[in-house]
Short mmCIF file of C-alpha atoms in Angstrom, two decimals:
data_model
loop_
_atom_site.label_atom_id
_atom_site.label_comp_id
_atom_site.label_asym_id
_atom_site.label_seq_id
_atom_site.Cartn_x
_atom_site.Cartn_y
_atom_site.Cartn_z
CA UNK A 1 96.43 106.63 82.49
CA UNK A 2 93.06 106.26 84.78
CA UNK A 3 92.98 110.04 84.81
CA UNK A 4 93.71 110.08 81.13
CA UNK A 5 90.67 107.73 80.72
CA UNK A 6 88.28 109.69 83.40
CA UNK A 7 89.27 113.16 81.37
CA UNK A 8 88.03 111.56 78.15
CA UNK A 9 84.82 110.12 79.31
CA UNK A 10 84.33 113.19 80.94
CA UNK A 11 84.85 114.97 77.87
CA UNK A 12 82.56 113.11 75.76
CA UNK A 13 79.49 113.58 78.06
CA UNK A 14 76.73 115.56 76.28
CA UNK A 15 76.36 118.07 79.59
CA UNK A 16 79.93 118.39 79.11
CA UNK A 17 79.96 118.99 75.20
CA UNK A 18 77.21 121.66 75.94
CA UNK A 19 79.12 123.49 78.27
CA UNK A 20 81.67 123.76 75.93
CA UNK A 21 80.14 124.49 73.16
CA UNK A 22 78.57 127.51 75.17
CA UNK A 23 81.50 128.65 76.40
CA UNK A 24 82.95 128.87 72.63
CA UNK A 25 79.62 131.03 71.81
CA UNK A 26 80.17 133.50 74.55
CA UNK A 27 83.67 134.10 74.20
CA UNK A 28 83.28 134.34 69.95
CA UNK A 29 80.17 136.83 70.79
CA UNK A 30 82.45 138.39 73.16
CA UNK A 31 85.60 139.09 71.12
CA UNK A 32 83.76 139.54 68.38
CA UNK A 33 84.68 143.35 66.67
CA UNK A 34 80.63 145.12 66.62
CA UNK A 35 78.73 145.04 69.67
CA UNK A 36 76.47 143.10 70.92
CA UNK A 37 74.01 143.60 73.61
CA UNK A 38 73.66 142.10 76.88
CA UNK A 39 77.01 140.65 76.90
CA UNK A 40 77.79 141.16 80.34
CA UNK A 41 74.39 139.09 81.12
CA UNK A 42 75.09 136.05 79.05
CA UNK A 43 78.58 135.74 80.42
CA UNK A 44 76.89 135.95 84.01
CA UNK A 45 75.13 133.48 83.36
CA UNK A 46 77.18 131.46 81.63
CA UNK A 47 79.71 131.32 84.30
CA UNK A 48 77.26 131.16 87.24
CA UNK A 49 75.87 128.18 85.92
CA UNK A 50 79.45 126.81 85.22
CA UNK A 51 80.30 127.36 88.93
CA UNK A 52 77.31 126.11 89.97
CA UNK A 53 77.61 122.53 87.89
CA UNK A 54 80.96 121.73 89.99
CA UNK A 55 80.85 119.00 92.85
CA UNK A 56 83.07 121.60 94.73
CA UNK A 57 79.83 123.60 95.20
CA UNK A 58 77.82 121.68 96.52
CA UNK A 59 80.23 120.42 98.82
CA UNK A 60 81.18 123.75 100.11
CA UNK A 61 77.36 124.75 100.64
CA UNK A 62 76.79 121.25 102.13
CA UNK A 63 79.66 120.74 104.24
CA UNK A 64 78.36 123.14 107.39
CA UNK A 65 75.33 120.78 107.89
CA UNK A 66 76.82 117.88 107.17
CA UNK A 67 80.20 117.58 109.17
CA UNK A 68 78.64 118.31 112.25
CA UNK A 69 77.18 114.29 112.04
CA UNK A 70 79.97 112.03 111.82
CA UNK A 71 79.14 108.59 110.75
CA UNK A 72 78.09 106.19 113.76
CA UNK A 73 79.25 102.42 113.78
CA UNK A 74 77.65 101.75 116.95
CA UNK A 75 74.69 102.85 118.89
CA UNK A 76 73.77 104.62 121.99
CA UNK A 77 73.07 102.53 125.09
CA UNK A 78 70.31 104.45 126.37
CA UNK A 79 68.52 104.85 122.72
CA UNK A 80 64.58 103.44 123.23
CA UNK A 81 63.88 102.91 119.75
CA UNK A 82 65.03 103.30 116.37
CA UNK A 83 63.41 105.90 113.96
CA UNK A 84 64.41 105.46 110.17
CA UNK A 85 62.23 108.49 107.81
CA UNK A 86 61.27 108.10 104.96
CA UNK A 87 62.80 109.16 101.11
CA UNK A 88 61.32 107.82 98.39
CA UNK A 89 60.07 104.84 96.88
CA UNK A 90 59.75 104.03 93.33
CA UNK A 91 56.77 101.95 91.11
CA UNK A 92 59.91 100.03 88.58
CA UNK A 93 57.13 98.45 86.58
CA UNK A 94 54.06 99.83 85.49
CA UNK A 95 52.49 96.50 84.73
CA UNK A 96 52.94 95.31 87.98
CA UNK A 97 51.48 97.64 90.96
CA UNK A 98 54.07 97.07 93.37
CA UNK A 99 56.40 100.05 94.67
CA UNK A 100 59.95 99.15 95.80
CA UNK A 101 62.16 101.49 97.76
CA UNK A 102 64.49 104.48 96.03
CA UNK A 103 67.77 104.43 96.37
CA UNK A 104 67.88 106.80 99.68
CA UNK A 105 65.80 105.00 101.04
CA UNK A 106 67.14 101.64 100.47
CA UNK A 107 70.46 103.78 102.38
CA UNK A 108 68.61 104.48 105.23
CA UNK A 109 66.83 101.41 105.99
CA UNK A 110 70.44 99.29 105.28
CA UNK A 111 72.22 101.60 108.27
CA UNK A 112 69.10 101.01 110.40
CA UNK A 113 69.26 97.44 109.51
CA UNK A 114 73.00 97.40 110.97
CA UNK A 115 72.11 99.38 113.98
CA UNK A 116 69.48 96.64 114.88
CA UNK A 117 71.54 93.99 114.59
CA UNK A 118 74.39 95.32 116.15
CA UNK A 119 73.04 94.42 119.88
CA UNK A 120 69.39 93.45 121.31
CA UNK A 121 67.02 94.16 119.07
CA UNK A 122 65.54 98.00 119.41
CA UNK A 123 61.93 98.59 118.22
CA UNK A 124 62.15 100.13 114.50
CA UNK A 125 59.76 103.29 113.62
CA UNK A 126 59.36 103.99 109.72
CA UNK A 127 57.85 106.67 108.99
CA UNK A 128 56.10 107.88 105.25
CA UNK A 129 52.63 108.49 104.20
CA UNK A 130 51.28 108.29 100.82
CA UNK A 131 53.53 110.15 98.24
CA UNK A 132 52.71 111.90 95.06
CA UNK A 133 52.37 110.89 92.10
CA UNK A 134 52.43 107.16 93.67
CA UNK A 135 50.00 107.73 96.02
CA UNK A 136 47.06 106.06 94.40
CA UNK A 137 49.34 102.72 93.86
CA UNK A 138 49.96 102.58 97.34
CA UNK A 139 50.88 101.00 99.80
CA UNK A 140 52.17 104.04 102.15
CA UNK A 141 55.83 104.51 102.42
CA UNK A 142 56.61 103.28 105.60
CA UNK A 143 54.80 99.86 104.96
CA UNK A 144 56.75 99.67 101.77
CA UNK A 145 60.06 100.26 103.88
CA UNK A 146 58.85 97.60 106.73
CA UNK A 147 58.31 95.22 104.07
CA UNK A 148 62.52 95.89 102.84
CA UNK A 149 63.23 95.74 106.69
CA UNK A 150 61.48 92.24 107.52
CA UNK A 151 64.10 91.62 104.01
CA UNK A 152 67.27 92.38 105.84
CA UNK A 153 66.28 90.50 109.20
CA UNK A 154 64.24 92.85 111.27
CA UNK A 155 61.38 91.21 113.07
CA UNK A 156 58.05 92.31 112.44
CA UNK A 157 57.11 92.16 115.63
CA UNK A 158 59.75 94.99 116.21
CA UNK A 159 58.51 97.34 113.60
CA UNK A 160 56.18 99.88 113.91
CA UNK A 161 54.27 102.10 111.17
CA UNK A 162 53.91 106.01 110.83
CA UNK A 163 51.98 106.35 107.71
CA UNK A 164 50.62 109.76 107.73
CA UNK A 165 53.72 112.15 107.16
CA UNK A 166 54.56 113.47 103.74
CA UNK A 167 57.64 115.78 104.69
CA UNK A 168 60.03 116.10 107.59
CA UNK A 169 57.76 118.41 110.19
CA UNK A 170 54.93 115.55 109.83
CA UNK A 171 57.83 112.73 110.41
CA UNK A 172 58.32 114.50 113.59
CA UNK A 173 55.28 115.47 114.55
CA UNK A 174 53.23 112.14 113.93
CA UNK A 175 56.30 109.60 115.02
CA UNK A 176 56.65 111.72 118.19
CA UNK A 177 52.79 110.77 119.16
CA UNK A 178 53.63 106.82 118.69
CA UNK A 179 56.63 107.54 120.38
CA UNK A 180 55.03 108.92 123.67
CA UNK A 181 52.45 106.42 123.28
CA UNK A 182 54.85 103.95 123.86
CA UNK A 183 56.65 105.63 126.59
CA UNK A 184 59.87 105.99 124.70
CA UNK A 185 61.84 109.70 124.22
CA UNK A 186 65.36 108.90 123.15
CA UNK A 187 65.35 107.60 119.91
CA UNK A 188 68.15 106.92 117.39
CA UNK A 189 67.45 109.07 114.25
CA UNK A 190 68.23 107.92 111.01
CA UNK A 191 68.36 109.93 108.22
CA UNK A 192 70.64 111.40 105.21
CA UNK A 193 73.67 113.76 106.89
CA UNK A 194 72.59 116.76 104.80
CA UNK A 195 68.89 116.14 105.87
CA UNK A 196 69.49 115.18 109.68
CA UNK A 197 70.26 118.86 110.87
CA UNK A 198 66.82 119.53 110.03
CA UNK A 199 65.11 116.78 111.09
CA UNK A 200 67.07 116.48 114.40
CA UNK A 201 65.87 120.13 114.97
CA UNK A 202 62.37 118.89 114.47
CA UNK A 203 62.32 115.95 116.81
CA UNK A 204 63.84 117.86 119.09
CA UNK A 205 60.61 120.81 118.82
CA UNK A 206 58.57 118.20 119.54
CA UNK A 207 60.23 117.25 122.96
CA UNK A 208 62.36 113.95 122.16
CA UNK A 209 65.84 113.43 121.98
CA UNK A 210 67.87 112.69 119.73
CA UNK A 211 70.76 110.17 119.01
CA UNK A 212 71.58 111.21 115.37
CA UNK A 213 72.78 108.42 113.13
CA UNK A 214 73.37 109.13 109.79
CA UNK A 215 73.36 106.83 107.36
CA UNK A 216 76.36 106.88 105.38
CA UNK A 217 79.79 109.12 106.26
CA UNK A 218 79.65 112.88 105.51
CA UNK A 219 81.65 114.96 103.24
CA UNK A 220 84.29 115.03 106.01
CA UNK A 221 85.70 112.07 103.51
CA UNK A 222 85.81 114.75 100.57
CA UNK A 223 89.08 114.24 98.79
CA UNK A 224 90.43 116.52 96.41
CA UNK A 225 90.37 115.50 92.37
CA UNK A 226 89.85 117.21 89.52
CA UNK A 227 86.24 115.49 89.34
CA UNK A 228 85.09 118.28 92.21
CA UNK A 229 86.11 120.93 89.64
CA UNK A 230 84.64 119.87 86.50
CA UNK A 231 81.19 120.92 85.47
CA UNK A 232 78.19 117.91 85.22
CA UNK A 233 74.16 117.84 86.22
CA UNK A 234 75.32 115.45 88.72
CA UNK A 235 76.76 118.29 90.47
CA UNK A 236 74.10 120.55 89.75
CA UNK A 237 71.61 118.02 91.51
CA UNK A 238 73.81 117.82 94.41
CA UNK A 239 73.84 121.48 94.60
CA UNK A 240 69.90 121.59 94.56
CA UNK A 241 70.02 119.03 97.87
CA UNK A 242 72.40 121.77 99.34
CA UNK A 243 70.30 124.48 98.66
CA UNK A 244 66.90 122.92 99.48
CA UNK A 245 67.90 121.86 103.06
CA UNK A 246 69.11 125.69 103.60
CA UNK A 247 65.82 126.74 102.51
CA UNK A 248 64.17 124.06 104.15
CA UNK A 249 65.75 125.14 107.59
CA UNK A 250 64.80 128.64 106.91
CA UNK A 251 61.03 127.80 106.26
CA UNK A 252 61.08 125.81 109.36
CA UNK A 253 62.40 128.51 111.46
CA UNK A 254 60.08 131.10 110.26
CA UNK A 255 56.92 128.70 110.84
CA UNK A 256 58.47 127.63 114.39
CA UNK A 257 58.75 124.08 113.53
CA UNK A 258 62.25 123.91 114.65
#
């Protein structure tokens, strides 16, 4: 009955009802008895953006970077410091100028959070500059993620504030100058599992080394369900994630960042 359920609520979704209604266009243009131009395009389309709308996609494009980072419940003895970048952050009401962490974010800083507590107390480096379009709201990313940290029992004492960085490169780059400042080199790296191949890679160009923690379990826990099959924008967003952190590793490669 719970699949039952999921099928119709799937069914009724208006992505879904698109989709269908789509695929009912292309196959009446299709069998349809004169010709019609360009049919060989449409279905092309058609089905690559069919394929491309499944979970199963983005898992299968995802999966090499990911699985290589198991999820860590404890943390290295020899780690110096934790370093926790930045995602997003979010202004919820216009009326009131205050910006609150997105959802990744809020991920990341929670595992970091854990690690911290989990034995004595490691220095915590946030990193995030000002971000577009919120950057005239401020405050910088990293202060808005202290200020979530302090929240979940972190000292403030312990944390310390990158607030220059606006993508991964600058996240490694700028932390790794605190870092060395400090006298510290093995950090614990705390990021997203699709992102942390990257970013690992970037640390690592800039001479520290790396404990990688990410912050929630990988698609190694990928079960199989109908759900992966079936067509929805969620899946096409995931898909987008997949495909920007391939292109993102390219781009980093070719301008020797990692």
């Amino acid at each position: 009955m719970d699949i039952l359920y999921s099928l119709a609520t799937y069914l009724v979704e208006p992505y879904t009802l698109l989709l269908l209604l789509l695929w009912m266009s292309v196959l009446w243009m299709v069998f349809r008895s004169e010709p019609v131009r360009g049919k060989g395009c449409v279905v092309a389309a058609l089905l690559l953006l069919t394929v491309a709308s499944m979970p199963i996609s983005a898992f299968l494009l995802g999966w090499p970077l990911e699985s290589a980072y198991p999820y860590q419940r404890s943390r290295p003895e020899q780690a110096q410091v934790i370093v926790v970048l930045g995602g997003g952050q979010r202004l919820l009401d216009p009326d009131r100028p205050r910006l609150f962490p997105a959802e990744d974010t809020v991920e990341r800083c929670v595992y970091a959070a854990d690690l911290y507590h989990s034995g004595q107390p490691l220095p915590i480096l946030v990193t995030g500059g000002f971000l577009a379009p919120l950057h005239e709201e401020g405050p910088p990313l990293a202060q808005t993620m202290a200020d979530f940290l302090s929240l979940l029992g972190v000292r403030r004492q312990d944390l310390l504030l990158e607030i220059h960085s606006t993508n991964t490169y600058e996240n490694a780059l700028f932390a790794a100058e605190l870092l060395r400042k400090h006298g510290w080199n093995q950090i614990i790296l705390v990021t997203e599992p699709l992102h942390m191949h990257r970013a690992r890679l970037a640390f690592e160009k800039q001479g520290i080394q790396v404990y990688p923690a990410p912050s929630r379990p990988s698609t190694e826990s990928f079960e199989w369900s109908w759900e992966y099959f079936a067509p929805s924008v969620g899946g096409l967003a995931l898909l987008k994630r997949a495909a920007h952190e391939w292109i993102g590793l390219l781009w980093y490669k070719l301008n020797g960042r990692i």
